[in-house]
Amino acid sequence: MKMTSLNIKKAEFTKKLLLDAACELAQTLEISDLSFKVVSKKADISQRTMFRYFSTREEFLNELTVRLYSDLNLPEFPSSISELLVYTKSLYEKLEEQPRKVLLLLSADLLPKILETSAKTKHELLKKLLSKHFHNSSKSDIEKTAANFRYLMSASSWRYYRFSFGFDLPTSIECASMVIEQGLEYLQKQEK
């Protein structure tokens, strides 16, 4: 049976409603508690219908990860050396606005889904950016510096500074910026 545009819109709406319910529930529940039964009840949609849109829990968690990540509305990744420090500050400020979503995304259930895509892609972008700017630096130095920068430009680092050390937001930004500046200085010395 061919789906009409109205049926397509209804399907998109139903899927969005289920993800909305999951996001709302995630404000108070852990990811492991977001069963099809709990989410479908919150959305006032049958479990059977939910299975039509998400055939497995893994598929559901993939979609939820994309949704939560999108909801963070993170700043655009830097495309120049001068944007690196500005990006880190903007990123940490955005993460600070929605700490619960960030912590959910860093959970054991969702973090691997982000690491499979976003982390590797951004590491590659940083390597290209640093290679373009620092011609005389070794491939190894570029690789390691890009890896360090990528880690600092992540929710994991923000969480580390904010919760493991108990730093306030300005101090967390300062810590990350300091390491990025040191990395840039190191690469600059290799250029001489």
Short mmCIF file of N, CA and C in Angstrom, two decimals:
data_model
loop_
_atom_site.label_atom_id
_atom_site.label_comp_id
_atom_site.label_asym_id
_atom_site.label_seq_id
_atom_site.Cartn_x
_atom_site.Cartn_y
_atom_site.Cartn_z
N MET A 1 0.84 -1.19 0.00
CA MET A 1 0.00 0.00 0.00
C MET A 1 0.88 1.25 0.00
N LYS A 2 0.58 2.12 -0.93
CA LYS A 2 1.34 3.35 -1.05
C LYS A 2 0.83 4.36 -0.01
N MET A 3 1.81 4.99 0.69
CA MET A 3 1.43 5.98 1.72
C MET A 3 1.14 7.32 1.06
N THR A 4 0.05 7.91 1.45
CA THR A 4 -0.29 9.24 0.96
C THR A 4 0.47 10.27 1.78
N SER A 5 0.49 11.49 1.30
CA SER A 5 1.21 12.54 2.04
C SER A 5 0.57 12.76 3.41
N LEU A 6 -0.72 12.56 3.51
CA LEU A 6 -1.39 12.69 4.80
C LEU A 6 -0.95 11.58 5.76
N ASN A 7 -0.83 10.35 5.24
CA ASN A 7 -0.36 9.23 6.06
C ASN A 7 1.09 9.44 6.49
N ILE A 8 1.88 9.99 5.60
CA ILE A 8 3.28 10.27 5.94
C ILE A 8 3.35 11.30 7.05
N LYS A 9 2.53 12.34 6.95
CA LYS A 9 2.51 13.37 8.00
C LYS A 9 2.05 12.79 9.33
N LYS A 10 1.06 11.93 9.28
CA LYS A 10 0.54 11.29 10.50
C LYS A 10 1.63 10.42 11.13
N ALA A 11 2.36 9.68 10.31
CA ALA A 11 3.43 8.82 10.81
C ALA A 11 4.53 9.67 11.45
N GLU A 12 4.92 10.75 10.79
CA GLU A 12 5.95 11.65 11.34
C GLU A 12 5.49 12.25 12.67
N PHE A 13 4.21 12.64 12.71
CA PHE A 13 3.65 13.23 13.93
C PHE A 13 3.66 12.21 15.07
N THR A 14 3.26 10.98 14.78
CA THR A 14 3.21 9.93 15.80
C THR A 14 4.61 9.64 16.33
N LYS A 15 5.57 9.54 15.44
CA LYS A 15 6.96 9.28 15.84
C LYS A 15 7.48 10.44 16.70
N LYS A 16 7.17 11.65 16.29
CA LYS A 16 7.59 12.83 17.06
C LYS A 16 6.94 12.83 18.44
N LEU A 17 5.68 12.47 18.50
CA LEU A 17 4.96 12.41 19.77
C LEU A 17 5.60 11.40 20.72
N LEU A 18 5.99 10.26 20.18
CA LEU A 18 6.65 9.24 21.00
C LEU A 18 8.01 9.74 21.51
N LEU A 19 8.76 10.40 20.65
CA LEU A 19 10.05 10.94 21.07
C LEU A 19 9.87 12.10 22.05
N ASP A 20 8.84 12.91 21.85
CA ASP A 20 8.53 13.98 22.81
C ASP A 20 8.24 13.39 24.19
N ALA A 21 7.46 12.34 24.21
CA ALA A 21 7.13 11.68 25.48
C ALA A 21 8.39 11.13 26.14
N ALA A 22 9.26 10.52 25.35
CA ALA A 22 10.51 9.97 25.89
C ALA A 22 11.39 11.08 26.44
N CYS A 23 11.47 12.19 25.73
CA CYS A 23 12.29 13.32 26.20
C CYS A 23 11.73 13.90 27.51
N GLU A 24 10.43 14.00 27.58
CA GLU A 24 9.80 14.51 28.80
C GLU A 24 10.06 13.56 29.97
N LEU A 25 9.90 12.27 29.73
CA LEU A 25 10.14 11.27 30.77
C LEU A 25 11.61 11.25 31.20
N ALA A 26 12.49 11.50 30.25
CA ALA A 26 13.93 11.47 30.53
C ALA A 26 14.36 12.58 31.49
N GLN A 27 13.49 13.55 31.70
CA GLN A 27 13.83 14.60 32.66
C GLN A 27 13.84 14.07 34.09
N THR A 28 13.14 12.95 34.32
CA THR A 28 13.08 12.40 35.67
C THR A 28 13.49 10.92 35.74
N LEU A 29 13.50 10.23 34.60
CA LEU A 29 13.85 8.81 34.57
C LEU A 29 15.21 8.61 33.91
N GLU A 30 15.83 7.49 34.22
CA GLU A 30 17.06 7.10 33.55
C GLU A 30 16.71 6.44 32.22
N ILE A 31 17.66 6.39 31.32
CA ILE A 31 17.43 5.80 30.00
C ILE A 31 16.96 4.34 30.14
N SER A 32 17.53 3.63 31.07
CA SER A 32 17.16 2.22 31.26
C SER A 32 15.69 2.05 31.67
N ASP A 33 15.09 3.11 32.20
CA ASP A 33 13.69 3.06 32.62
C ASP A 33 12.71 3.44 31.50
N LEU A 34 13.23 3.86 30.37
CA LEU A 34 12.36 4.28 29.26
C LEU A 34 11.97 3.08 28.40
N SER A 35 11.11 2.27 28.93
CA SER A 35 10.62 1.10 28.19
C SER A 35 9.55 1.54 27.19
N PHE A 36 9.26 0.67 26.24
CA PHE A 36 8.20 0.95 25.28
C PHE A 36 6.88 1.14 26.01
N LYS A 37 6.68 0.37 27.05
CA LYS A 37 5.44 0.45 27.81
C LYS A 37 5.30 1.83 28.46
N VAL A 38 6.35 2.31 29.09
CA VAL A 38 6.32 3.61 29.79
C VAL A 38 6.16 4.75 28.79
N VAL A 39 6.93 4.70 27.71
CA VAL A 39 6.89 5.79 26.72
C VAL A 39 5.53 5.82 26.01
N SER A 40 5.05 4.67 25.59
CA SER A 40 3.76 4.65 24.87
C SER A 40 2.62 5.11 25.77
N LYS A 41 2.69 4.75 27.04
CA LYS A 41 1.65 5.20 27.98
C LYS A 41 1.68 6.72 28.12
N LYS A 42 2.89 7.28 28.25
CA LYS A 42 3.03 8.74 28.38
C LYS A 42 2.50 9.44 27.13
N ALA A 43 2.76 8.86 25.97
CA ALA A 43 2.31 9.46 24.70
C ALA A 43 0.85 9.18 24.41
N ASP A 44 0.23 8.32 25.21
CA ASP A 44 -1.15 7.90 25.01
C ASP A 44 -1.31 7.23 23.64
N ILE A 45 -0.35 6.36 23.35
CA ILE A 45 -0.33 5.60 22.11
C ILE A 45 -0.07 4.15 22.50
N SER A 46 -0.66 3.21 21.81
CA SER A 46 -0.47 1.80 22.18
C SER A 46 0.97 1.36 21.95
N GLN A 47 1.38 0.37 22.74
CA GLN A 47 2.72 -0.20 22.57
C GLN A 47 2.86 -0.80 21.18
N ARG A 48 1.82 -1.39 20.73
CA ARG A 48 1.82 -2.01 19.40
C ARG A 48 2.14 -0.96 18.33
N THR A 49 1.55 0.22 18.47
CA THR A 49 1.82 1.30 17.51
C THR A 49 3.28 1.73 17.62
N MET A 50 3.78 1.79 18.84
CA MET A 50 5.18 2.20 19.03
C MET A 50 6.12 1.22 18.32
N PHE A 51 5.79 -0.07 18.37
CA PHE A 51 6.62 -1.07 17.69
C PHE A 51 6.59 -0.90 16.18
N ARG A 52 5.57 -0.27 15.66
CA ARG A 52 5.53 0.00 14.22
C ARG A 52 6.58 1.04 13.83
N TYR A 53 6.86 1.95 14.74
CA TYR A 53 7.81 3.03 14.45
C TYR A 53 9.23 2.70 14.89
N PHE A 54 9.36 1.87 15.90
CA PHE A 54 10.67 1.47 16.41
C PHE A 54 10.63 -0.04 16.61
N SER A 55 11.19 -0.78 15.68
CA SER A 55 11.07 -2.24 15.76
C SER A 55 11.90 -2.84 16.89
N THR A 56 12.93 -2.11 17.34
CA THR A 56 13.75 -2.60 18.46
C THR A 56 14.05 -1.46 19.42
N ARG A 57 14.45 -1.81 20.61
CA ARG A 57 14.86 -0.80 21.59
C ARG A 57 16.08 -0.03 21.07
N GLU A 58 16.97 -0.74 20.41
CA GLU A 58 18.18 -0.11 19.86
C GLU A 58 17.81 0.97 18.85
N GLU A 59 16.87 0.68 18.00
CA GLU A 59 16.40 1.66 17.00
C GLU A 59 15.79 2.87 17.72
N PHE A 60 15.01 2.61 18.75
CA PHE A 60 14.41 3.67 19.54
C PHE A 60 15.49 4.55 20.19
N LEU A 61 16.49 3.91 20.78
CA LEU A 61 17.57 4.67 21.44
C LEU A 61 18.39 5.47 20.44
N ASN A 62 18.57 4.93 19.24
CA ASN A 62 19.27 5.69 18.19
C ASN A 62 18.52 6.97 17.87
N GLU A 63 17.21 6.85 17.68
CA GLU A 63 16.38 8.02 17.37
C GLU A 63 16.34 9.01 18.54
N LEU A 64 16.27 8.48 19.75
CA LEU A 64 16.25 9.34 20.93
C LEU A 64 17.57 10.09 21.07
N THR A 65 18.68 9.42 20.79
CA THR A 65 19.99 10.07 20.85
C THR A 65 20.06 11.23 19.87
N VAL A 66 19.63 10.98 18.65
CA VAL A 66 19.63 12.04 17.63
C VAL A 66 18.77 13.21 18.10
N ARG A 67 17.62 12.90 18.64
CA ARG A 67 16.70 13.95 19.09
C ARG A 67 17.30 14.77 20.24
N LEU A 68 17.81 14.09 21.27
CA LEU A 68 18.39 14.79 22.42
C LEU A 68 19.59 15.64 21.99
N TYR A 69 20.41 15.08 21.13
CA TYR A 69 21.59 15.80 20.66
C TYR A 69 21.18 17.04 19.87
N SER A 70 20.19 16.88 19.02
CA SER A 70 19.68 18.00 18.24
C SER A 70 19.09 19.09 19.13
N ASP A 71 18.37 18.66 20.17
CA ASP A 71 17.76 19.62 21.10
C ASP A 71 18.77 20.50 21.82
N LEU A 72 20.00 20.04 21.94
CA LEU A 72 21.03 20.85 22.60
C LEU A 72 21.36 22.10 21.80
N ASN A 73 21.13 22.05 20.49
CA ASN A 73 21.38 23.19 19.62
C ASN A 73 22.80 23.73 19.82
N LEU A 74 23.77 22.85 19.66
CA LEU A 74 25.17 23.20 19.90
C LEU A 74 25.69 24.15 18.83
N PRO A 75 26.69 24.94 19.19
CA PRO A 75 27.25 25.88 18.21
C PRO A 75 27.93 25.13 17.06
N GLU A 76 28.07 25.81 15.95
CA GLU A 76 28.72 25.22 14.78
C GLU A 76 30.19 24.97 15.09
N PHE A 77 30.68 23.82 14.66
CA PHE A 77 32.06 23.43 14.93
C PHE A 77 33.01 24.41 14.26
N PRO A 78 34.15 24.71 14.90
CA PRO A 78 35.07 25.74 14.36
C PRO A 78 35.67 25.34 13.01
N SER A 79 35.81 26.34 12.17
CA SER A 79 36.41 26.10 10.86
C SER A 79 37.71 26.87 10.69
N SER A 80 38.13 27.56 11.76
CA SER A 80 39.40 28.29 11.72
C SER A 80 40.07 28.19 13.10
N ILE A 81 41.36 28.43 13.13
CA ILE A 81 42.12 28.38 14.38
C ILE A 81 41.58 29.41 15.37
N SER A 82 41.24 30.58 14.89
CA SER A 82 40.75 31.65 15.78
C SER A 82 39.42 31.31 16.43
N GLU A 83 38.67 30.38 15.83
CA GLU A 83 37.36 30.00 16.38
C GLU A 83 37.45 28.92 17.46
N LEU A 84 38.60 28.31 17.63
CA LEU A 84 38.72 27.19 18.58
C LEU A 84 38.33 27.57 20.00
N LEU A 85 38.89 28.67 20.50
CA LEU A 85 38.60 29.09 21.88
C LEU A 85 37.18 29.61 22.02
N VAL A 86 36.72 30.31 21.02
CA VAL A 86 35.35 30.83 21.05
C VAL A 86 34.36 29.67 21.06
N TYR A 87 34.66 28.65 20.27
CA TYR A 87 33.79 27.48 20.20
C TYR A 87 33.68 26.79 21.56
N THR A 88 34.81 26.59 22.19
CA THR A 88 34.80 25.89 23.48
C THR A 88 33.95 26.64 24.50
N LYS A 89 34.10 27.94 24.54
CA LYS A 89 33.30 28.76 25.46
C LYS A 89 31.81 28.63 25.12
N SER A 90 31.47 28.79 23.85
CA SER A 90 30.07 28.69 23.42
C SER A 90 29.50 27.30 23.70
N LEU A 91 30.30 26.27 23.45
CA LEU A 91 29.86 24.90 23.69
C LEU A 91 29.54 24.69 25.17
N TYR A 92 30.45 25.06 26.05
CA TYR A 92 30.24 24.85 27.48
C TYR A 92 29.03 25.64 27.97
N GLU A 93 28.83 26.83 27.43
CA GLU A 93 27.66 27.61 27.82
C GLU A 93 26.37 26.92 27.39
N LYS A 94 26.36 26.36 26.18
CA LYS A 94 25.18 25.63 25.70
C LYS A 94 24.91 24.39 26.55
N LEU A 95 25.96 23.67 26.88
CA LEU A 95 25.81 22.46 27.69
C LEU A 95 25.27 22.81 29.07
N GLU A 96 25.69 23.94 29.57
CA GLU A 96 25.25 24.39 30.90
C GLU A 96 23.75 24.67 30.93
N GLU A 97 23.18 25.04 29.78
CA GLU A 97 21.76 25.36 29.71
C GLU A 97 20.86 24.14 29.89
N GLN A 98 21.37 22.95 29.53
CA GLN A 98 20.54 21.74 29.57
C GLN A 98 21.32 20.57 30.16
N PRO A 99 21.75 20.70 31.40
CA PRO A 99 22.62 19.66 31.98
C PRO A 99 22.00 18.27 32.02
N ARG A 100 20.71 18.18 32.24
CA ARG A 100 20.08 16.86 32.31
C ARG A 100 20.19 16.13 30.97
N LYS A 101 19.93 16.82 29.87
CA LYS A 101 20.05 16.19 28.55
C LYS A 101 21.48 15.77 28.29
N VAL A 102 22.41 16.61 28.68
CA VAL A 102 23.82 16.28 28.47
C VAL A 102 24.18 15.02 29.25
N LEU A 103 23.77 14.95 30.49
CA LEU A 103 24.10 13.78 31.30
C LEU A 103 23.43 12.51 30.75
N LEU A 104 22.23 12.65 30.20
CA LEU A 104 21.58 11.50 29.56
C LEU A 104 22.38 11.03 28.35
N LEU A 105 22.84 11.99 27.55
CA LEU A 105 23.62 11.64 26.37
C LEU A 105 24.97 11.01 26.74
N LEU A 106 25.45 11.32 27.92
CA LEU A 106 26.72 10.74 28.38
C LEU A 106 26.52 9.41 29.09
N SER A 107 25.27 8.94 29.15
CA SER A 107 24.99 7.66 29.82
C SER A 107 25.57 6.50 29.00
N ALA A 108 25.74 5.39 29.67
CA ALA A 108 26.30 4.19 29.02
C ALA A 108 25.44 3.72 27.84
N ASP A 109 24.13 4.01 27.89
CA ASP A 109 23.23 3.59 26.81
C ASP A 109 23.36 4.45 25.55
N LEU A 110 23.65 5.75 25.73
CA LEU A 110 23.63 6.66 24.59
C LEU A 110 25.01 7.13 24.11
N LEU A 111 25.97 7.25 25.00
CA LEU A 111 27.28 7.77 24.62
C LEU A 111 27.93 7.00 23.46
N PRO A 112 27.88 5.67 23.46
CA PRO A 112 28.51 4.97 22.32
C PRO A 112 27.92 5.37 20.96
N LYS A 113 26.66 5.72 20.94
CA LYS A 113 26.01 6.12 19.69
C LYS A 113 26.57 7.45 19.18
N ILE A 114 26.92 8.33 20.11
CA ILE A 114 27.52 9.62 19.74
C ILE A 114 28.97 9.42 19.32
N LEU A 115 29.68 8.60 20.07
CA LEU A 115 31.09 8.37 19.77
C LEU A 115 31.29 7.73 18.40
N GLU A 116 30.33 6.92 17.97
CA GLU A 116 30.42 6.27 16.66
C GLU A 116 30.41 7.27 15.51
N THR A 117 29.78 8.39 15.73
CA THR A 117 29.62 9.34 14.62
C THR A 117 30.28 10.68 14.90
N SER A 118 29.73 11.42 15.79
CA SER A 118 30.14 12.80 16.03
C SER A 118 31.60 12.94 16.44
N ALA A 119 32.05 12.14 17.39
CA ALA A 119 33.40 12.29 17.92
C ALA A 119 34.46 12.05 16.84
N LYS A 120 34.30 11.01 16.06
CA LYS A 120 35.28 10.70 15.02
C LYS A 120 35.28 11.75 13.92
N THR A 121 34.11 12.17 13.54
CA THR A 121 33.99 13.19 12.49
C THR A 121 34.66 14.48 12.93
N LYS A 122 34.41 14.90 14.14
CA LYS A 122 34.99 16.15 14.63
C LYS A 122 36.50 16.05 14.81
N HIS A 123 36.98 14.88 15.19
CA HIS A 123 38.43 14.67 15.29
C HIS A 123 39.07 14.84 13.92
N GLU A 124 38.44 14.28 12.89
CA GLU A 124 38.96 14.42 11.53
C GLU A 124 38.97 15.88 11.08
N LEU A 125 37.91 16.61 11.42
CA LEU A 125 37.85 18.03 11.06
C LEU A 125 38.96 18.82 11.74
N LEU A 126 39.22 18.50 13.00
CA LEU A 126 40.30 19.18 13.72
C LEU A 126 41.67 18.85 13.12
N LYS A 127 41.88 17.61 12.75
CA LYS A 127 43.16 17.24 12.13
C LYS A 127 43.37 18.02 10.83
N LYS A 128 42.34 18.12 10.03
CA LYS A 128 42.45 18.87 8.77
C LYS A 128 42.73 20.34 9.04
N LEU A 129 42.03 20.91 10.00
CA LEU A 129 42.22 22.32 10.35
C LEU A 129 43.64 22.58 10.83
N LEU A 130 44.14 21.75 11.73
CA LEU A 130 45.49 21.94 12.26
C LEU A 130 46.55 21.69 11.18
N SER A 131 46.35 20.69 10.35
CA SER A 131 47.31 20.40 9.27
C SER A 131 47.39 21.55 8.28
N LYS A 132 46.27 22.14 8.01
CA LYS A 132 46.21 23.27 7.07
C LYS A 132 46.97 24.48 7.61
N HIS A 133 46.91 24.67 8.91
CA HIS A 133 47.52 25.85 9.53
C HIS A 133 48.97 25.62 9.94
N PHE A 134 49.29 24.42 10.39
CA PHE A 134 50.63 24.13 10.89
C PHE A 134 51.31 23.13 9.95
N HIS A 135 51.94 23.64 8.90
CA HIS A 135 52.53 22.83 7.85
C HIS A 135 53.76 22.03 8.29
N ASN A 136 54.53 22.58 9.23
CA ASN A 136 55.78 21.93 9.62
C ASN A 136 55.64 20.99 10.81
N SER A 137 54.48 20.90 11.37
CA SER A 137 54.27 19.99 12.49
C SER A 137 54.13 18.56 11.98
N SER A 138 54.61 17.62 12.77
CA SER A 138 54.55 16.22 12.35
C SER A 138 53.10 15.74 12.35
N LYS A 139 52.86 14.72 11.59
CA LYS A 139 51.53 14.12 11.53
C LYS A 139 51.12 13.61 12.91
N SER A 140 52.09 13.09 13.64
CA SER A 140 51.83 12.58 14.99
C SER A 140 51.42 13.71 15.94
N ASP A 141 52.14 14.83 15.88
CA ASP A 141 51.79 15.97 16.74
C ASP A 141 50.41 16.52 16.41
N ILE A 142 50.09 16.59 15.12
CA ILE A 142 48.76 17.05 14.69
C ILE A 142 47.70 16.09 15.21
N GLU A 143 47.93 14.80 15.06
CA GLU A 143 46.98 13.77 15.50
C GLU A 143 46.70 13.89 17.00
N LYS A 144 47.76 13.98 17.79
CA LYS A 144 47.60 14.04 19.25
C LYS A 144 46.96 15.35 19.69
N THR A 145 47.36 16.44 19.08
CA THR A 145 46.77 17.73 19.44
C THR A 145 45.29 17.76 19.08
N ALA A 146 44.96 17.25 17.92
CA ALA A 146 43.55 17.19 17.50
C ALA A 146 42.74 16.32 18.46
N ALA A 147 43.31 15.21 18.91
CA ALA A 147 42.61 14.34 19.86
C ALA A 147 42.39 15.06 21.19
N ASN A 148 43.40 15.77 21.65
CA ASN A 148 43.25 16.53 22.90
C ASN A 148 42.20 17.62 22.76
N PHE A 149 42.24 18.35 21.66
CA PHE A 149 41.26 19.41 21.43
C PHE A 149 39.85 18.83 21.35
N ARG A 150 39.73 17.70 20.64
CA ARG A 150 38.40 17.08 20.50
C ARG A 150 37.83 16.70 21.86
N TYR A 151 38.70 16.18 22.72
CA TYR A 151 38.22 15.82 24.05
C TYR A 151 37.79 17.06 24.83
N LEU A 152 38.57 18.13 24.73
CA LEU A 152 38.22 19.36 25.45
C LEU A 152 36.94 19.98 24.90
N MET A 153 36.66 19.74 23.64
CA MET A 153 35.47 20.28 22.99
C MET A 153 34.34 19.26 23.04
N SER A 154 34.13 18.70 24.21
CA SER A 154 33.11 17.67 24.35
C SER A 154 32.34 17.83 25.65
N ALA A 155 31.18 17.23 25.68
CA ALA A 155 30.37 17.23 26.90
C ALA A 155 31.07 16.48 28.01
N SER A 156 31.88 15.49 27.66
CA SER A 156 32.61 14.73 28.68
C SER A 156 33.55 15.62 29.46
N SER A 157 34.26 16.51 28.77
CA SER A 157 35.17 17.43 29.46
C SER A 157 34.39 18.43 30.30
N TRP A 158 33.31 18.95 29.72
CA TRP A 158 32.47 19.88 30.50
C TRP A 158 32.03 19.21 31.79
N ARG A 159 31.53 17.97 31.69
CA ARG A 159 31.08 17.25 32.88
C ARG A 159 32.23 17.02 33.85
N TYR A 160 33.38 16.68 33.34
CA TYR A 160 34.57 16.44 34.15
C TYR A 160 34.91 17.66 35.00
N TYR A 161 34.99 18.81 34.33
CA TYR A 161 35.30 20.05 35.07
C TYR A 161 34.20 20.43 36.05
N ARG A 162 32.97 20.38 35.59
CA ARG A 162 31.84 20.86 36.39
C ARG A 162 31.50 19.94 37.56
N PHE A 163 31.52 18.62 37.33
CA PHE A 163 31.04 17.70 38.36
C PHE A 163 32.16 16.95 39.08
N SER A 164 33.19 16.55 38.37
CA SER A 164 34.28 15.84 39.05
C SER A 164 35.10 16.80 39.92
N PHE A 165 35.37 17.99 39.38
CA PHE A 165 36.14 18.98 40.13
C PHE A 165 35.27 20.01 40.84
N GLY A 166 34.03 20.12 40.42
CA GLY A 166 33.13 21.09 41.05
C GLY A 166 33.44 22.53 40.66
N PHE A 167 34.12 22.72 39.51
CA PHE A 167 34.42 24.08 39.05
C PHE A 167 33.15 24.76 38.57
N ASP A 168 33.11 26.09 38.69
CA ASP A 168 31.99 26.83 38.10
C ASP A 168 32.23 26.91 36.59
N LEU A 169 31.25 27.43 35.87
CA LEU A 169 31.36 27.48 34.41
C LEU A 169 32.56 28.29 33.93
N PRO A 170 32.78 29.52 34.43
CA PRO A 170 33.94 30.29 33.95
C PRO A 170 35.28 29.56 34.17
N THR A 171 35.43 28.91 35.30
CA THR A 171 36.67 28.18 35.57
C THR A 171 36.81 26.98 34.64
N SER A 172 35.71 26.31 34.36
CA SER A 172 35.72 25.18 33.42
C SER A 172 36.16 25.64 32.03
N ILE A 173 35.61 26.75 31.58
CA ILE A 173 35.99 27.31 30.27
C ILE A 173 37.46 27.69 30.28
N GLU A 174 37.90 28.30 31.36
CA GLU A 174 39.30 28.71 31.47
C GLU A 174 40.24 27.50 31.41
N CYS A 175 39.88 26.41 32.08
CA CYS A 175 40.70 25.19 32.06
C CYS A 175 40.85 24.66 30.64
N ALA A 176 39.74 24.52 29.95
CA ALA A 176 39.78 24.00 28.58
C ALA A 176 40.54 24.95 27.66
N SER A 177 40.31 26.23 27.80
CA SER A 177 40.98 27.22 26.96
C SER A 177 42.49 27.20 27.17
N MET A 178 42.90 27.03 28.42
CA MET A 178 44.32 27.00 28.75
C MET A 178 45.02 25.85 28.02
N VAL A 179 44.41 24.69 28.01
CA VAL A 179 45.01 23.53 27.35
C VAL A 179 45.03 23.73 25.83
N ILE A 180 43.98 24.30 25.29
CA ILE A 180 43.95 24.57 23.84
C ILE A 180 45.04 25.58 23.47
N GLU A 181 45.18 26.63 24.26
CA GLU A 181 46.24 27.61 24.00
C GLU A 181 47.62 26.97 24.05
N GLN A 182 47.83 26.10 25.03
CA GLN A 182 49.12 25.41 25.14
C GLN A 182 49.38 24.51 23.93
N GLY A 183 48.35 23.84 23.46
CA GLY A 183 48.48 23.00 22.27
C GLY A 183 48.83 23.82 21.04
N LEU A 184 48.18 24.96 20.89
CA LEU A 184 48.47 25.84 19.76
C LEU A 184 49.88 26.40 19.84
N GLU A 185 50.30 26.76 21.04
CA GLU A 185 51.68 27.27 21.24
C GLU A 185 52.70 26.20 20.87
N TYR A 186 52.42 24.98 21.28
CA TYR A 186 53.32 23.87 20.97
C TYR A 186 53.46 23.70 19.45
N LEU A 187 52.34 23.68 18.74
CA LEU A 187 52.39 23.52 17.30
C LEU A 187 53.07 24.72 16.63
N GLN A 188 52.85 25.89 17.18
CA GLN A 188 53.49 27.10 16.63
C GLN A 188 55.00 27.00 16.75
N LYS A 189 55.49 26.46 17.85
CA LYS A 189 56.95 26.30 18.03
C LYS A 189 57.52 25.34 17.00
N GLN A 190 56.73 24.36 16.58
CA GLN A 190 57.20 23.40 15.59
C GLN A 190 57.33 24.04 14.20
N GLU A 191 56.68 25.17 14.03
CA GLU A 191 56.70 25.85 12.73
C GLU A 191 58.02 26.59 12.48
N LYS A 192 58.76 26.84 13.55
CA LYS A 192 60.02 27.62 13.43
C LYS A 192 61.17 26.78 12.98
#
